[in-house]
Short mmCIF file of C-alpha atoms in Angstrom, two decimals:
data_model
loop_
_atom_site.label_atom_id
_atom_site.label_comp_id
_atom_site.label_asym_id
_atom_site.label_seq_id
_atom_site.Cartn_x
_atom_site.Cartn_y
_atom_site.Cartn_z
CA MET A 1 182.55 -19.74 -8.40
CA ASP A 2 185.58 -21.81 -10.40
CA TYR A 3 184.68 -24.87 -9.10
CA ALA A 4 186.72 -27.84 -9.26
CA PRO A 5 185.89 -31.36 -9.87
CA ALA A 6 185.16 -33.34 -6.45
CA GLU A 7 185.06 -29.72 -4.36
CA ALA A 8 182.26 -29.37 -2.19
CA ALA A 9 180.40 -26.59 -0.34
CA ALA A 10 177.62 -26.00 2.14
CA THR A 11 173.96 -25.18 0.57
CA GLN A 12 174.20 -21.52 2.37
CA ASP A 13 177.66 -20.26 0.69
CA LEU A 14 176.64 -22.07 -2.86
CA LEU A 15 173.61 -19.67 -2.66
CA TYR A 16 175.66 -16.69 -1.42
CA GLY A 17 177.77 -17.43 -4.40
CA LEU A 18 174.46 -17.95 -7.12
CA LEU A 19 173.13 -14.47 -5.63
CA LEU A 20 176.34 -12.20 -5.26
CA LYS A 21 178.89 -13.46 -7.96
CA SER A 22 176.42 -14.55 -9.92
CA GLY A 23 177.88 -18.14 -9.99
CA ASN A 24 176.71 -20.21 -12.62
CA ASP A 25 178.25 -23.45 -11.25
CA ALA A 26 176.40 -22.66 -8.16
CA ALA A 27 173.54 -22.81 -9.78
CA GLU A 28 173.97 -25.60 -11.59
CA ALA A 29 174.94 -27.60 -8.34
CA LEU A 30 172.08 -26.27 -6.73
CA ALA A 31 169.41 -27.09 -9.37
CA GLU A 32 170.90 -31.10 -9.55
CA GLY A 33 170.51 -30.89 -5.81
CA ALA A 34 166.65 -30.06 -5.67
CA GLY A 35 165.92 -30.64 -8.96
CA GLY A 36 167.84 -33.94 -9.31
CA SER A 37 168.89 -32.62 -13.08
CA ILE A 38 168.64 -29.25 -15.14
CA TYR A 39 165.78 -30.07 -16.61
CA GLY A 40 164.01 -31.45 -13.79
CA PHE A 41 164.51 -27.97 -11.51
CA SER A 42 163.59 -26.09 -14.69
CA GLU A 43 160.42 -27.52 -14.77
CA LEU A 44 159.69 -26.76 -11.11
CA MET A 45 160.52 -23.29 -11.95
CA ASN A 46 157.84 -23.28 -14.90
CA ALA A 47 155.37 -24.56 -12.70
CA ARG A 48 155.81 -22.03 -9.64
CA ALA A 49 156.45 -19.08 -12.13
CA GLY A 50 152.68 -20.25 -13.53
CA GLN A 51 151.35 -20.23 -9.70
CA ILE A 52 152.35 -17.07 -8.98
CA GLY A 53 151.44 -15.19 -12.37
CA ALA A 54 153.84 -14.89 -14.06
CA ARG A 55 152.42 -16.08 -16.90
CA ASP A 56 154.99 -14.76 -19.87
CA SER A 57 157.97 -16.61 -18.60
CA HIS A 58 159.55 -19.88 -19.59
CA PHE A 59 162.91 -21.00 -18.60
CA MET A 60 165.14 -23.98 -19.82
CA ASN A 61 168.17 -23.61 -17.34
CA PRO A 62 168.79 -21.78 -13.39
CA HIS A 63 171.16 -19.25 -14.31
CA GLY A 64 169.74 -17.15 -17.41
CA LEU A 65 172.56 -18.28 -20.15
CA PRO A 66 170.94 -17.81 -23.81
CA ASN A 67 168.42 -20.31 -24.88
CA GLU A 68 165.42 -19.37 -27.67
CA ASP A 69 162.77 -21.50 -25.32
CA HIS A 70 164.14 -19.12 -21.97
CA TYR A 71 162.69 -15.83 -21.88
CA SER A 72 160.71 -13.46 -19.17
CA THR A 73 159.62 -10.21 -19.24
CA ALA A 74 160.42 -7.49 -16.58
CA TYR A 75 156.71 -7.31 -14.73
CA ASP A 76 157.34 -11.64 -14.42
CA LEU A 77 160.89 -10.96 -12.85
CA ALA A 78 159.50 -8.13 -10.79
CA LEU A 79 156.63 -10.95 -9.52
CA ILE A 80 159.57 -13.54 -9.28
CA PHE A 81 161.74 -11.35 -6.85
CA ARG A 82 158.63 -10.35 -4.98
CA GLN A 83 157.83 -13.88 -3.94
CA ALA A 84 161.73 -14.58 -3.39
CA MET A 85 162.13 -11.54 -0.46
CA SER A 86 158.96 -13.25 1.34
CA HIS A 87 161.92 -15.96 2.06
CA PRO A 88 164.42 -14.41 5.15
CA LEU A 89 167.29 -16.65 4.20
CA PHE A 90 166.48 -15.14 0.34
CA ALA A 91 166.26 -11.85 1.86
CA ASP A 92 169.35 -11.86 4.26
CA ILE A 93 171.71 -13.05 1.41
CA ILE A 94 170.50 -10.52 -1.60
CA ARG A 95 171.25 -7.32 0.89
CA THR A 96 174.36 -8.61 2.16
CA ARG A 97 177.07 -6.55 0.21
CA SER A 98 180.51 -9.23 0.53
CA ALA A 99 181.19 -12.28 1.84
CA ALA A 100 183.36 -15.31 2.18
CA LEU A 101 182.90 -18.26 0.87
CA ARG A 102 184.13 -22.01 2.18
CA ILE A 103 184.98 -24.18 -0.21
CA GLU A 104 186.43 -27.76 0.53
CA SER A 105 188.52 -29.97 -2.00
CA GLY A 106 187.27 -33.27 -1.20
CA HIS A 107 190.10 -35.00 -1.32
CA GLY A 108 191.21 -34.72 2.06
CA GLY A 109 191.01 -33.78 5.98
CA TYR A 110 188.69 -31.27 7.08
CA ASP A 111 191.35 -28.69 6.80
CA ASP A 112 191.60 -29.04 3.30
CA TRP A 113 189.81 -26.02 1.76
CA ARG A 114 189.75 -22.83 0.70
CA MET A 115 187.63 -19.40 0.84
CA VAL A 116 186.70 -17.56 -2.26
CA PRO A 117 185.39 -13.75 -1.64
CA VAL A 118 182.10 -13.03 -3.42
CA GLN A 119 180.87 -9.12 -3.80
CA SER A 120 177.58 -7.48 -4.85
CA HIS A 121 177.03 -5.53 -7.63
CA ASN A 122 174.27 -3.90 -7.02
CA ARG A 123 175.21 -0.09 -6.83
CA LEU A 124 171.92 0.84 -4.76
CA LEU A 125 172.77 -1.01 -1.32
CA ALA A 126 175.11 2.18 -0.56
CA SER A 127 173.89 4.74 -3.21
CA TYR A 128 170.27 4.57 -2.61
CA GLU A 129 168.15 4.87 0.88
CA GLY A 130 165.71 2.19 1.67
CA ALA A 131 167.28 -0.52 -0.44
CA ARG A 132 167.34 -3.74 0.31
CA GLY A 133 168.69 -5.73 -2.16
CA GLY A 134 168.93 -6.60 -5.13
CA LYS A 135 169.97 -9.30 -8.47
CA THR A 136 172.13 -7.80 -11.27
CA GLY A 137 172.57 -9.89 -15.05
CA PHE A 138 174.60 -9.79 -17.88
CA THR A 139 174.84 -11.59 -21.09
CA PHE A 140 175.36 -10.23 -24.94
CA LYS A 141 171.97 -10.71 -25.89
CA ALA A 142 170.15 -9.36 -22.80
CA ARG A 143 172.51 -6.62 -22.13
CA ARG A 144 172.26 -5.43 -18.39
CA CYS A 145 169.73 -6.15 -16.52
CA PHE A 146 168.44 -5.89 -12.77
CA VAL A 147 165.72 -6.38 -10.44
CA GLY A 148 165.88 -4.87 -6.64
CA GLU A 149 163.45 -3.77 -3.74
CA VAL A 150 163.49 -0.66 -2.04
CA ASP A 151 161.27 -0.16 1.49
CA ARG A 152 160.98 3.80 2.39
CA GLY A 153 158.08 4.55 4.72
CA GLY A 154 156.76 1.70 4.93
CA VAL A 155 156.09 1.45 1.27
CA ARG A 156 157.85 -1.33 -0.36
CA LEU A 157 158.68 -1.14 -4.50
CA ILE A 158 160.27 -3.58 -7.07
CA VAL A 159 162.32 -2.47 -9.91
CA ALA A 160 163.12 -4.61 -12.86
CA ILE A 161 165.14 -3.37 -15.61
CA LEU A 162 166.17 -5.53 -18.99
CA ASN A 163 168.41 -4.88 -21.96
CA SER A 164 170.19 -1.51 -20.51
CA PRO A 165 173.04 -0.31 -23.15
CA ASN A 166 175.78 0.11 -19.89
CA SER A 167 176.40 0.33 -16.37
CA GLY A 168 175.78 4.32 -15.95
CA ALA A 169 172.08 4.06 -18.05
CA LEU A 170 171.47 1.08 -15.58
CA TRP A 171 171.69 2.54 -12.48
CA GLN A 172 170.18 5.88 -13.39
CA ASP A 173 167.40 4.04 -15.06
CA ALA A 174 166.91 2.33 -11.36
CA ARG A 175 167.00 5.52 -9.44
CA ASN A 176 164.40 7.63 -12.08
CA LEU A 177 161.90 4.33 -11.92
CA LEU A 178 162.08 4.53 -8.22
CA ASP A 179 161.78 8.23 -7.56
CA TYR A 180 159.20 8.51 -9.39
CA GLY A 181 157.27 5.51 -7.60
CA PHE A 182 158.06 7.19 -4.19
CA SER A 183 156.70 10.54 -5.45
CA ARG A 184 153.23 9.00 -5.92
CA TYR A 185 153.57 8.23 -2.38
CA GLY A 186 154.90 11.24 -1.22
CA LEU A 187 158.20 9.71 0.01
CA ALA A 188 160.43 10.71 -3.34
CA PRO A 189 163.66 12.36 -2.08
CA PRO A 190 164.26 16.21 -2.41
CA PRO A 191 166.06 17.71 -4.97
CA PRO A 192 169.74 18.24 -4.54
CA ILE A 193 170.54 21.45 -3.45
CA GLN A 194 172.68 23.46 -6.00
CA ALA A 195 175.45 25.11 -5.86
CA ALA A 196 176.18 28.66 -5.44
CA PRO A 197 177.49 29.97 -8.67
CA LEU A 198 181.29 30.56 -8.44
CA PRO A 199 182.26 34.00 -8.63
CA VAL A 200 183.36 35.44 -12.20
CA LEU A 201 186.73 37.46 -12.50
CA VAL A 202 186.03 40.33 -14.43
CA ARG A 203 188.89 42.94 -14.24
CA GLN A 204 192.59 42.10 -11.88
CA ALA A 205 194.24 44.75 -10.99
CA PRO A 206 198.02 45.09 -11.48
CA ALA A 207 199.77 43.79 -9.05
CA ILE A 208 202.54 46.38 -6.78
CA LYS A 209 205.60 45.49 -5.53
CA PRO A 210 206.22 45.95 -2.01
CA VAL A 211 208.93 49.31 -2.37
CA ALA A 212 206.56 50.71 -4.85
CA ALA A 213 203.57 51.16 -2.97
CA ARG A 214 205.78 52.18 0.12
CA ILE A 215 206.77 54.83 -1.88
CA ALA A 216 203.44 55.42 -2.61
CA VAL A 217 201.65 55.07 0.40
CA LYS A 218 204.54 57.61 1.80
CA SER A 219 203.92 60.34 -1.26
CA LEU A 220 199.96 60.57 -0.56
CA ALA A 221 200.72 61.02 3.33
CA ALA A 222 203.01 63.71 2.48
CA ARG A 223 200.20 65.76 0.33
CA PRO A 224 198.02 67.79 2.85
CA ILE A 225 194.25 66.86 2.95
CA ALA A 226 191.96 69.51 1.96
CA SER A 227 188.93 69.59 4.06
CA THR A 228 185.66 69.90 2.05
CA LYS A 229 183.77 70.96 5.37
CA PRO A 230 182.87 74.78 5.29
CA LYS A 231 184.42 76.26 8.48
CA ALA A 232 182.57 77.95 11.38
CA SER A 233 183.59 81.69 10.07
CA ALA A 234 182.41 80.26 6.76
CA ARG A 235 178.96 79.65 7.71
CA THR A 236 178.75 82.62 9.69
CA ALA A 237 179.71 84.79 6.44
CA VAL A 238 177.07 82.97 4.41
CA ALA A 239 174.48 83.57 6.99
CA SER A 240 175.11 87.12 7.54
CA THR A 241 174.45 87.76 3.83
CA ARG A 242 170.86 87.60 4.24
CA PRO A 243 169.25 90.61 5.20
CA LYS A 244 168.23 91.83 8.80
CA ALA A 245 165.20 93.64 10.05
CA SER A 246 167.15 96.84 9.74
CA ALA A 247 168.41 96.11 6.60
CA ARG A 248 164.67 96.21 5.15
CA THR A 249 163.70 98.96 7.07
CA ALA A 250 166.95 100.78 5.41
CA VAL A 251 166.04 99.38 1.57
CA ALA A 252 162.50 100.54 2.22
CA LEU A 253 163.62 104.30 3.46
CA THR A 254 165.70 104.60 0.29
CA LYS A 255 162.14 104.33 -1.84
CA PRO A 256 161.46 107.76 -3.34
CA ALA A 257 158.94 109.66 -1.25
CA ALA A 258 155.87 110.92 -3.25
CA THR A 259 155.65 114.63 -3.51
CA LYS A 260 152.87 116.65 -4.61
CA THR A 261 153.24 118.19 -8.01
CA SER A 262 153.83 122.06 -7.96
CA LYS A 263 152.01 123.94 -10.04
CA PRO A 264 154.27 126.22 -12.55
CA PRO A 265 155.44 129.55 -11.28
CA ILE A 266 153.68 132.39 -12.22
CA VAL A 267 155.95 135.01 -14.49
CA LYS A 268 154.71 137.98 -13.99
CA ALA A 269 156.01 139.58 -17.32
CA THR A 270 155.75 143.12 -18.52
CA GLN A 271 154.83 144.17 -21.37
CA ALA A 272 157.87 144.52 -23.12
CA THR A 273 158.32 140.60 -22.11
CA ALA A 274 154.70 139.88 -22.66
CA GLY A 275 153.19 136.94 -25.27
CA LYS A 276 156.19 134.35 -23.92
CA ASN A 277 157.93 133.41 -21.37
CA ILE A 278 159.96 130.30 -20.87
CA ALA A 279 160.23 128.53 -17.76
CA LYS A 280 161.93 125.40 -16.60
CA THR A 281 160.56 122.24 -14.68
CA GLY A 282 162.75 119.55 -13.84
CA LYS A 283 165.24 118.26 -15.79
CA ARG A 284 163.53 118.53 -19.71
CA GLU A 285 162.56 121.80 -20.97
CA THR A 286 159.59 122.79 -21.73
CA THR A 287 157.75 125.60 -23.32
CA LYS A 288 154.78 127.19 -21.52
CA LEU A 289 152.67 129.76 -21.80
CA ALA A 290 152.43 132.41 -18.77
CA ARG A 291 149.50 133.69 -17.86
CA VAL A 292 149.85 137.73 -18.28
CA GLU A 293 148.54 139.52 -15.21
CA PRO A 294 146.62 142.55 -16.81
CA THR A 295 148.52 145.69 -15.27
CA ALA A 296 146.63 147.78 -13.23
CA LYS A 297 145.56 150.99 -14.67
CA PRO A 298 146.67 154.11 -13.15
CA SER A 299 143.47 155.59 -11.60
CA ARG A 300 142.61 158.81 -12.97
CA LYS A 301 141.82 161.14 -10.44
CA ILE A 302 139.65 163.93 -11.52
CA VAL A 303 140.69 167.29 -9.44
CA ARG A 304 137.55 169.75 -9.62
CA PRO A 305 138.48 172.80 -9.44
CA GLY A 306 137.68 174.50 -6.37
CA GLY A 307 137.83 171.34 -4.31
#
């Protein structure tokens, strides 16, 4: 807070400076006002920590600067933060994102003062649903620390993180722990929607200049387009190639009719040609024996004398 000697501020403004800006000078001013001294206030802190069950903690100062006898655990800090959130003023200050504090010089009149802007370092207030507030801290020995509370669906969870290596890891760990905690009650936020993959360029066609494009279109338009569809006459011609009933009848009539095989002609041969006779039957010449009928013998007429 960069308090100068003899400057004064209201107790509430000192609380804003302590909880939002981590003002060590504001912490000492409040401790001396409440406990009479730094040591006296530290004893009050230790007594109250034991009452709420934070038995693994011991405090030597009100601001948390390194000291061998000043220590705590994540579990104890969660217990302490839960107890602090039960006080309305603390809960109201811890969820504030920014404020302006009035610091009086203490040397002049009422109008001799300055304004000190303070801002919360709790990123969950703007990025995590239901965040009710939290307190950040940093030293080179303890690294980055955070304790805060989130309310979702009537379920309140407190997260405490110590010794985080950097700011990015601190807030990511806080979100992961809260998501896990709310998932046990069925209140975890849905997974983020995966963006659709972008189209991949496989091949790019060469660009055609406007003049060449017009020439190409004109040349294509001049060409006759042959129709691949059959015309009506073609379809009729194809249909007429199928044999009609009369054609089938004509084909049937062209088959050779069955004829009875005629008997070879009987050739009567004379005695001069008796024994052999060649007859032609059909296309192939065959030799057949002709049956020779015996010639009738001249009848003898007996003439009887005197008849």
